[in-house]
Amino acid sequence: MAMIWAGIDAGKTHHHCVAIDEIGRRLLSRRVANDEPELLELLADVLALRDEVTWGIDLADGGGAALAIAILFNHEQPVHYISGRAIHRASESYRGEGKTDAKDAAVIADQVRIRRDLQPLRTGDETVTDLKILTGRRMDLVADRTRTVNRLRAQLTNIFPGLERALDLTNTGPLILLTGYQTPAALRRTGVKRLETWLRNRKVLRADRLAETALDAARRQHTSLPGEKLTAQMVHTLAAEVMALNQQITELDKAIEARLREHHDFEVITSMPGLGVILGAEFLAATGGDMTALGTADRLAGFGGVAPVPRDSGKISGNLRRPRRYNRRLQRVFYISALFSIRHCDDSRRFYERKRAEGKRHIQAVLALARRRVNVLWALLRDGRTYEPLPPTPLAA
């Protein structure tokens, strides 16, 4: 029996669906609300046209498409994902310059009909789904913490620049200090011994050194700057906010580790040097944990943005450039884990130093190492075994 193709242009509150036949003729075009009864009615109407339907959608994670995808999966419908950028480029070859939801849905349906390289969406592993949620939340909290620390530095610089230079506000001790003391005069009145005692009572490590650093900065400034009192209150508030964010991130890290340990590839992933719990969880969240969907290590490297792409034309061949389309979250995992492995893995350090000796810049050498590590990680996941460093080659007598 002939089949049809249905494209869904997904939105937050409404979707638009277009169904076409084998020659591209529209059989159905409808705007539906992002609610279960309306989506079930749409599914029934499309299936009434043909028994065999292939679906395409422009959102795979979030953005309001989760309910539609879940309903299609529950009814054993094949669903393919096509990116918004691919739709935008493909729409240029279709008639008309206007952009509407109906046109986008028709382009999605037609692209699914004619293309053979689109990957079908798969039912997500529950553990991976949870890791996506947890790591996404962690990224938001880390971004909030970075913004709050930057505001804290700016406010402290306005009234006490010497202390801002002296403190590392990524550590807990200086943050605790700023919740109690924000101005040079307040620190001088307290003195080193009382400040050290105050810090020790709050379980600050190396309280004596921190107290001495703060008092040294206070002795260098005797000028009270405009708005000092109000700014000091803001410094206190911002320092408390950073500490609260640190606590939330710590609790979230524990939840991520507990969930990651339930994944069947936990031992394999975390055995790779430089790829710990957080980066391992982000790797699973970015890839879905199913390596068969990618097919080869080369495709994984391309998806992660650590494999160069050819840029040949005419008589020019062998010209490579950095890719423009890749998963930036996955590239971050590969890049940072490669950096960590240089510090903790002799093989990685030797490879990095060899690339540097060949004349590559730091970033190029790290990316080359990341590309090499993708092959190793792929092989470990394929074989289900943990990483084991190669023994050193014995020197010839």
CSV table of C-alpha atoms in Angstrom, one decimal:
chain,number,residue,atom,x,y,z
A,1,MET,CA,0.0,0.0,0.0
A,2,ALA,CA,1.2,3.5,-0.8
A,3,MET,CA,2.5,5.5,2.1
A,4,ILE,CA,2.3,9.2,3.0
A,5,TRP,CA,4.6,11.6,4.8
A,6,ALA,CA,3.5,14.1,7.5
A,7,GLY,CA,5.6,17.1,8.6
A,8,ILE,CA,5.0,18.9,11.9
A,9,ASP,CA,6.2,22.4,12.4
A,10,ALA,CA,6.3,22.4,16.2
A,11,GLY,CA,5.5,25.3,18.4
A,12,LYS,CA,5.0,26.1,22.1
A,13,THR,CA,1.2,26.4,22.0
A,14,HIS,CA,0.3,25.1,18.5
A,15,HIS,CA,1.7,22.9,15.8
A,16,HIS,CA,1.0,22.9,12.1
A,17,CYS,CA,0.9,19.5,10.3
A,18,VAL,CA,1.0,18.9,6.5
A,19,ALA,CA,0.6,15.4,5.0
A,20,ILE,CA,1.7,14.7,1.4
A,21,ASP,CA,1.6,11.7,-0.9
A,22,GLU,CA,4.3,10.1,-3.0
A,23,ILE,CA,4.2,12.9,-5.6
A,24,GLY,CA,4.2,15.7,-3.1
A,25,ARG,CA,0.5,16.5,-3.3
A,26,ARG,CA,-1.0,17.9,0.0
A,27,LEU,CA,-3.6,15.7,1.5
A,28,LEU,CA,-4.0,17.5,4.8
A,29,SER,CA,-3.0,20.8,6.2
A,30,ARG,CA,-4.0,21.7,9.8
A,31,ARG,CA,-3.1,23.8,12.8
A,32,VAL,CA,-3.6,22.0,16.0
A,33,ALA,CA,-3.3,22.9,19.7
A,34,ASN,CA,-0.4,21.4,21.7
A,35,ASP,CA,-2.9,19.3,23.7
A,36,GLU,CA,-3.4,15.5,23.8
A,37,PRO,CA,-7.0,15.3,22.5
A,38,GLU,CA,-6.2,17.5,19.5
A,39,LEU,CA,-3.0,15.6,18.7
A,40,LEU,CA,-4.8,12.3,19.0
A,41,GLU,CA,-7.5,13.5,16.6
A,42,LEU,CA,-4.8,14.7,14.1
A,43,LEU,CA,-3.1,11.3,14.3
A,44,ALA,CA,-6.3,9.5,13.6
A,45,ASP,CA,-7.1,11.7,10.6
A,46,VAL,CA,-3.7,11.2,9.1
A,47,LEU,CA,-3.8,7.5,9.6
A,48,ALA,CA,-7.2,7.5,8.0
A,49,LEU,CA,-5.5,8.7,4.8
A,50,ARG,CA,-3.0,5.8,4.7
A,51,ASP,CA,-2.1,3.0,7.0
A,52,GLU,CA,1.6,3.7,6.7
A,53,VAL,CA,2.9,7.2,7.6
A,54,THR,CA,6.4,8.5,8.1
A,55,TRP,CA,6.5,11.6,10.3
A,56,GLY,CA,9.0,14.5,10.4
A,57,ILE,CA,9.4,17.2,13.1
A,58,ASP,CA,11.7,20.1,13.5
A,59,LEU,CA,12.2,19.8,17.3
A,60,ALA,CA,13.7,16.9,19.1
A,61,ASP,CA,14.2,18.2,22.7
A,62,GLY,CA,12.0,20.7,24.4
A,63,GLY,CA,10.3,23.6,22.6
A,64,GLY,CA,6.8,22.1,23.1
A,65,ALA,CA,7.3,19.0,20.9
A,66,ALA,CA,7.7,16.4,23.7
A,67,LEU,CA,4.0,15.6,23.9
A,68,ALA,CA,3.6,15.2,20.1
A,69,ILE,CA,6.6,12.9,19.9
A,70,ALA,CA,5.5,10.8,22.9
A,71,ILE,CA,2.1,10.3,21.3
A,72,LEU,CA,3.6,9.2,18.0
A,73,PHE,CA,6.0,6.8,19.8
A,74,ASN,CA,3.1,5.4,21.9
A,75,HIS,CA,1.3,4.6,18.6
A,76,GLU,CA,4.5,3.1,17.1
A,77,GLN,CA,4.9,5.8,14.5
A,78,PRO,CA,8.3,6.4,12.8
A,79,VAL,CA,9.5,9.9,13.5
A,80,HIS,CA,12.4,11.7,11.8
A,81,TYR,CA,14.1,14.9,13.0
A,82,ILE,CA,15.2,17.6,10.7
A,83,SER,CA,16.8,20.7,12.1
A,84,GLY,CA,15.5,24.2,11.7
A,85,ARG,CA,18.6,25.3,9.8
A,86,ALA,CA,18.1,22.5,7.3
A,87,ILE,CA,14.5,23.5,6.8
A,88,HIS,CA,15.5,27.1,6.2
A,89,ARG,CA,18.0,26.2,3.6
A,90,ALA,CA,15.7,23.7,1.9
A,91,SER,CA,12.8,26.1,1.8
A,92,GLU,CA,14.9,28.3,-0.6
A,93,SER,CA,14.4,25.7,-3.3
A,94,TYR,CA,10.6,25.7,-2.9
A,95,ARG,CA,8.3,28.2,-4.7
A,96,GLY,CA,7.6,31.5,-2.9
A,97,GLU,CA,9.6,33.6,-0.6
A,98,GLY,CA,7.1,33.8,2.2
A,99,LYS,CA,7.6,31.9,5.4
A,100,THR,CA,4.5,30.4,7.1
A,101,ASP,CA,4.0,27.5,9.5
A,102,ALA,CA,2.1,25.6,6.8
A,103,LYS,CA,5.0,26.0,4.3
A,104,ASP,CA,7.6,24.9,6.9
A,105,ALA,CA,5.5,21.8,7.7
A,106,ALA,CA,5.2,21.0,4.0
A,107,VAL,CA,9.0,21.4,3.6
A,108,ILE,CA,9.5,19.0,6.5
A,109,ALA,CA,7.2,16.4,5.0
A,110,ASP,CA,8.8,16.7,1.6
A,111,GLN,CA,12.3,16.5,2.9
A,112,VAL,CA,11.4,13.4,4.9
A,113,ARG,CA,10.0,12.0,1.7
A,114,ILE,CA,13.0,12.5,-0.5
A,115,ARG,CA,16.0,12.3,1.9
A,116,ARG,CA,17.5,9.0,3.1
A,117,ASP,CA,20.0,10.4,5.5
A,118,LEU,CA,17.7,11.6,8.2
A,119,GLN,CA,18.1,9.7,11.5
A,120,PRO,CA,14.9,8.4,13.1
A,121,LEU,CA,14.1,9.5,16.6
A,122,ARG,CA,14.3,6.8,19.2
A,123,THR,CA,12.6,6.3,22.5
A,124,GLY,CA,14.9,7.8,25.1
A,125,ASP,CA,16.4,5.9,28.0
A,126,GLU,CA,14.8,7.0,31.2
A,127,THR,CA,18.2,7.4,32.9
A,128,VAL,CA,19.5,9.6,29.9
A,129,THR,CA,16.3,11.6,30.0
A,130,ASP,CA,16.9,12.4,33.7
A,131,LEU,CA,20.5,13.2,33.0
A,132,LYS,CA,19.4,15.7,30.4
A,133,ILE,CA,17.2,17.4,32.9
A,134,LEU,CA,19.8,17.4,35.7
A,135,THR,CA,22.7,18.6,33.5
A,136,GLY,CA,20.6,21.2,31.9
A,137,ARG,CA,19.6,22.5,35.3
A,138,ARG,CA,23.3,22.4,36.4
A,139,MET,CA,24.3,24.5,33.4
A,140,ASP,CA,21.7,27.1,34.3
A,141,LEU,CA,22.9,27.3,37.9
A,142,VAL,CA,26.6,27.5,36.9
A,143,ALA,CA,25.7,30.4,34.5
A,144,ASP,CA,23.7,32.1,37.3
A,145,ARG,CA,26.7,31.7,39.7
A,146,THR,CA,29.1,33.2,37.1
A,147,ARG,CA,26.8,36.2,36.6
A,148,THR,CA,26.4,36.7,40.4
A,149,VAL,CA,30.1,36.5,41.0
A,150,ASN,CA,30.8,39.0,38.3
A,151,ARG,CA,28.2,41.4,39.9
A,152,LEU,CA,29.8,40.8,43.3
A,153,ARG,CA,33.2,41.7,41.9
A,154,ALA,CA,31.9,44.8,40.3
A,155,GLN,CA,30.2,46.0,43.5
A,156,LEU,CA,33.2,45.2,45.7
A,157,THR,CA,35.5,47.0,43.3
A,158,ASN,CA,33.4,50.2,43.7
A,159,ILE,CA,34.2,50.4,47.4
A,160,PHE,CA,37.1,48.2,48.2
A,161,PRO,CA,39.2,47.4,45.1
A,162,GLY,CA,42.2,46.1,47.0
A,163,LEU,CA,40.1,43.4,48.7
A,164,GLU,CA,38.5,42.4,45.4
A,165,ARG,CA,42.0,41.8,43.9
A,166,ALA,CA,43.2,39.8,46.9
A,167,LEU,CA,40.2,37.4,47.2
A,168,ASP,CA,39.3,34.4,45.1
A,169,LEU,CA,35.6,34.6,45.0
A,170,THR,CA,35.2,31.1,43.7
A,171,ASN,CA,36.2,29.8,47.1
A,172,THR,CA,33.9,29.5,50.1
A,173,GLY,CA,36.1,31.2,52.6
A,174,PRO,CA,36.2,34.7,50.9
A,175,LEU,CA,32.4,34.5,50.4
A,176,ILE,CA,31.9,33.8,54.1
A,177,LEU,CA,34.2,36.8,54.9
A,178,LEU,CA,32.1,39.1,52.7
A,179,THR,CA,28.9,38.1,54.4
A,180,GLY,CA,30.3,39.7,57.6
A,181,TYR,CA,32.8,42.3,56.5
A,182,GLN,CA,32.7,44.4,53.3
A,183,THR,CA,34.6,47.7,54.1
A,184,PRO,CA,38.2,48.6,55.1
A,185,ALA,CA,37.0,50.4,58.3
A,186,ALA,CA,35.0,47.4,59.5
A,187,LEU,CA,38.0,45.1,59.0
A,188,ARG,CA,40.4,47.4,60.8
A,189,ARG,CA,38.1,47.7,63.7
A,190,THR,CA,37.8,44.0,64.0
A,191,GLY,CA,41.5,43.2,63.8
A,192,VAL,CA,43.3,40.1,62.7
A,193,LYS,CA,42.8,37.9,65.8
A,194,ARG,CA,39.1,38.5,66.1
A,195,LEU,CA,38.6,38.1,62.4
A,196,GLU,CA,40.5,34.8,62.4
A,197,THR,CA,38.3,33.6,65.3
A,198,TRP,CA,35.2,34.7,63.5
A,199,LEU,CA,36.2,32.8,60.4
A,200,ARG,CA,37.2,29.7,62.4
A,201,ASN,CA,33.8,29.6,64.1
A,202,ARG,CA,32.3,29.3,60.6
A,203,LYS,CA,34.7,26.5,59.7
A,204,VAL,CA,36.7,28.4,57.1
A,205,LEU,CA,39.9,26.6,56.1
A,206,ARG,CA,43.2,28.5,56.6
A,207,ALA,CA,41.3,31.2,58.5
A,208,ASP,CA,44.6,32.8,59.7
A,209,ARG,CA,45.9,33.4,56.1
A,210,LEU,CA,42.5,34.8,54.9
A,211,ALA,CA,42.3,37.1,57.9
A,212,GLU,CA,45.8,38.4,57.3
A,213,THR,CA,45.1,39.0,53.6
A,214,ALA,CA,41.9,40.9,54.3
A,215,LEU,CA,43.5,43.1,57.0
A,216,ASP,CA,46.5,43.8,54.7
A,217,ALA,CA,44.1,45.1,52.1
A,218,ALA,CA,42.2,47.1,54.7
A,219,ARG,CA,45.4,48.8,55.9
A,220,ARG,CA,46.1,50.1,52.4
A,221,GLN,CA,42.8,51.9,52.1
A,222,HIS,CA,41.5,54.6,54.5
A,223,THR,CA,39.3,56.4,52.1
A,224,SER,CA,35.5,55.9,52.3
A,225,LEU,CA,34.0,55.9,48.8
A,226,PRO,CA,30.5,57.3,47.9
A,227,GLY,CA,27.6,54.9,48.4
A,228,GLU,CA,29.8,52.6,50.6
A,229,LYS,CA,27.0,51.7,53.0
A,230,LEU,CA,24.5,50.6,50.4
A,231,THR,CA,27.1,48.9,48.3
A,232,ALA,CA,28.3,47.0,51.3
A,233,GLN,CA,24.7,45.6,51.8
A,234,MET,CA,24.6,44.6,48.2
A,235,VAL,CA,28.0,42.8,48.5
A,236,HIS,CA,26.6,40.9,51.5
A,237,THR,CA,23.5,39.9,49.6
A,238,LEU,CA,25.5,38.8,46.5
A,239,ALA,CA,28.0,36.8,48.5
A,240,ALA,CA,25.1,35.0,50.2
A,241,GLU,CA,23.5,34.3,46.8
A,242,VAL,CA,26.8,32.8,45.5
A,243,MET,CA,27.0,30.5,48.5
A,244,ALA,CA,23.4,29.4,48.0
A,245,LEU,CA,24.1,28.6,44.4
A,246,ASN,CA,27.2,26.7,45.3
A,247,GLN,CA,25.1,24.6,47.7
A,248,GLN,CA,22.5,23.9,45.0
A,249,ILE,CA,25.2,22.9,42.5
A,250,THR,CA,26.7,20.5,45.1
A,251,GLU,CA,23.4,18.8,45.8
A,252,LEU,CA,22.7,18.6,42.1
A,253,ASP,CA,26.1,17.0,41.5
A,254,LYS,CA,25.2,14.3,44.0
A,255,ALA,CA,21.9,13.6,42.2
A,256,ILE,CA,23.7,13.5,38.8
A,257,GLU,CA,26.2,11.0,40.1
A,258,ALA,CA,23.5,8.8,41.7
A,259,ARG,CA,21.6,8.8,38.4
A,260,LEU,CA,24.7,8.2,36.3
A,261,ARG,CA,25.6,5.2,38.3
A,262,GLU,CA,22.4,3.5,37.2
A,263,HIS,CA,23.4,3.7,33.6
A,264,HIS,CA,24.9,0.5,32.1
A,265,ASP,CA,27.9,2.4,30.6
A,266,PHE,CA,28.8,4.2,33.9
A,267,GLU,CA,32.0,2.2,34.5
A,268,VAL,CA,33.1,2.4,30.9
A,269,ILE,CA,32.6,6.2,30.5
A,270,THR,CA,34.1,7.2,33.9
A,271,SER,CA,37.1,5.0,33.3
A,272,MET,CA,38.3,7.3,30.5
A,273,PRO,CA,41.0,9.7,31.9
A,274,GLY,CA,39.5,13.2,32.2
A,275,LEU,CA,35.9,12.1,31.7
A,276,GLY,CA,34.5,12.1,35.2
A,277,VAL,CA,30.9,12.1,36.5
A,278,ILE,CA,29.8,15.5,35.4
A,279,LEU,CA,31.3,15.4,31.9
A,280,GLY,CA,30.2,11.8,31.5
A,281,ALA,CA,26.6,12.7,32.3
A,282,GLU,CA,26.8,15.6,29.8
A,283,PHE,CA,28.2,13.2,27.2
A,284,LEU,CA,25.2,10.9,27.7
A,285,ALA,CA,22.8,13.9,27.7
A,286,ALA,CA,24.2,15.2,24.4
A,287,THR,CA,24.4,11.8,22.6
A,288,GLY,CA,21.4,10.0,24.1
A,289,GLY,CA,23.7,7.2,25.1
A,290,ASP,CA,22.9,5.2,21.9
A,291,MET,CA,26.0,4.9,19.8
A,292,THR,CA,24.3,2.8,17.2
A,293,ALA,CA,22.3,5.9,16.1
A,294,LEU,CA,25.6,7.6,15.1
A,295,GLY,CA,27.0,4.5,13.4
A,296,THR,CA,30.8,5.2,13.5
A,297,ALA,CA,33.4,7.0,15.6
A,298,ASP,CA,33.9,9.4,12.7
A,299,ARG,CA,30.3,10.5,12.9
A,300,LEU,CA,30.5,10.9,16.7
A,301,ALA,CA,33.6,13.1,16.2
A,302,GLY,CA,31.8,15.1,13.5
A,303,PHE,CA,28.7,15.5,15.7
A,304,GLY,CA,31.0,16.7,18.6
A,305,GLY,CA,32.8,19.2,16.4
A,306,VAL,CA,36.3,17.7,16.8
A,307,ALA,CA,36.8,16.4,13.3
A,308,PRO,CA,37.8,18.8,10.5
A,309,VAL,CA,35.7,18.9,7.3
A,310,PRO,CA,37.1,19.1,3.8
A,311,ARG,CA,36.9,22.3,1.8
A,312,ASP,CA,38.1,21.3,-1.6
A,313,SER,CA,37.3,23.0,-4.9
A,314,GLY,CA,38.6,22.6,-8.4
A,315,LYS,CA,42.3,21.7,-8.3
A,316,ILE,CA,42.5,22.4,-4.5
A,317,SER,CA,42.3,19.2,-2.4
A,318,GLY,CA,43.3,18.3,1.1
A,319,ASN,CA,42.0,21.7,2.4
A,320,LEU,CA,40.4,21.2,5.8
A,321,ARG,CA,38.5,23.6,8.1
A,322,ARG,CA,36.7,23.6,11.4
A,323,PRO,CA,33.1,22.5,11.2
A,324,ARG,CA,30.3,25.0,11.6
A,325,ARG,CA,27.5,22.6,12.4
A,326,TYR,CA,28.0,20.5,15.5
A,327,ASN,CA,26.7,20.0,19.0
A,328,ARG,CA,28.5,22.6,21.0
A,329,ARG,CA,27.7,21.0,24.3
A,330,LEU,CA,29.3,17.8,23.2
A,331,GLN,CA,32.4,19.6,21.9
A,332,ARG,CA,32.8,21.2,25.3
A,333,VAL,CA,32.8,17.7,26.9
A,334,PHE,CA,35.4,16.4,24.4
A,335,TYR,CA,37.6,19.5,24.8
A,336,ILE,CA,37.5,19.9,28.6
A,337,SER,CA,38.0,16.1,29.1
A,338,ALA,CA,41.0,16.3,26.8
A,339,LEU,CA,42.4,19.2,28.9
A,340,PHE,CA,42.0,17.2,32.1
A,341,SER,CA,43.6,14.1,30.6
A,342,ILE,CA,46.7,16.1,29.7
A,343,ARG,CA,47.2,16.6,33.5
A,344,HIS,CA,46.4,13.1,34.7
A,345,CYS,CA,47.2,10.7,31.8
A,346,ASP,CA,50.8,10.2,30.6
A,347,ASP,CA,49.6,8.9,27.1
A,348,SER,CA,47.5,12.0,26.6
A,349,ARG,CA,50.3,14.3,27.7
A,350,ARG,CA,52.8,12.7,25.4
A,351,PHE,CA,50.4,13.0,22.5
A,352,TYR,CA,49.7,16.7,23.2
A,353,GLU,CA,53.4,17.5,23.5
A,354,ARG,CA,54.1,15.7,20.2
A,355,LYS,CA,51.5,17.8,18.5
A,356,ARG,CA,52.9,21.0,20.0
A,357,ALA,CA,56.4,19.9,18.8
A,358,GLU,CA,54.9,19.6,15.3
A,359,GLY,CA,54.0,23.3,15.4
A,360,LYS,CA,50.4,23.1,16.3
A,361,ARG,CA,48.9,25.8,18.6
A,362,HIS,CA,47.5,24.9,22.0
A,363,ILE,CA,43.9,24.7,20.9
A,364,GLN,CA,44.8,22.7,17.8
A,365,ALA,CA,46.8,20.2,19.8
A,366,VAL,CA,43.9,19.8,22.3
A,367,LEU,CA,41.4,19.2,19.5
A,368,ALA,CA,43.7,16.7,17.9
A,369,LEU,CA,43.9,14.9,21.3
A,370,ALA,CA,40.1,15.1,21.7
A,371,ARG,CA,39.6,13.5,18.2
A,372,ARG,CA,41.9,10.7,19.1
A,373,ARG,CA,40.1,10.1,22.4
A,374,VAL,CA,36.8,9.9,20.6
A,375,ASN,CA,38.1,6.7,18.8
A,376,VAL,CA,39.1,5.2,22.1
A,377,LEU,CA,35.8,6.0,23.8
A,378,TRP,CA,33.9,4.7,20.9
A,379,ALA,CA,35.8,1.4,21.0
A,380,LEU,CA,35.3,1.1,24.8
A,381,LEU,CA,31.5,1.6,24.4
A,382,ARG,CA,31.3,-0.8,21.5
A,383,ASP,CA,33.1,-3.5,23.4
A,384,GLY,CA,31.7,-2.8,26.8
A,385,ARG,CA,35.1,-2.6,28.5
A,386,THR,CA,36.8,-0.1,30.7
A,387,TYR,CA,39.9,1.9,29.8
A,388,GLU,CA,43.3,0.5,30.6
A,389,PRO,CA,46.5,2.4,29.9
A,390,LEU,CA,49.0,0.7,27.6
A,391,PRO,CA,52.1,-0.5,29.4
A,392,PRO,CA,55.3,1.4,28.5
A,393,THR,CA,57.2,-0.1,25.6
A,394,PRO,CA,60.5,-1.6,27.0
A,395,LEU,CA,63.6,-0.1,25.6
A,396,ALA,CA,65.9,-2.2,23.5
A,397,ALA,CA,69.0,-3.4,25.1
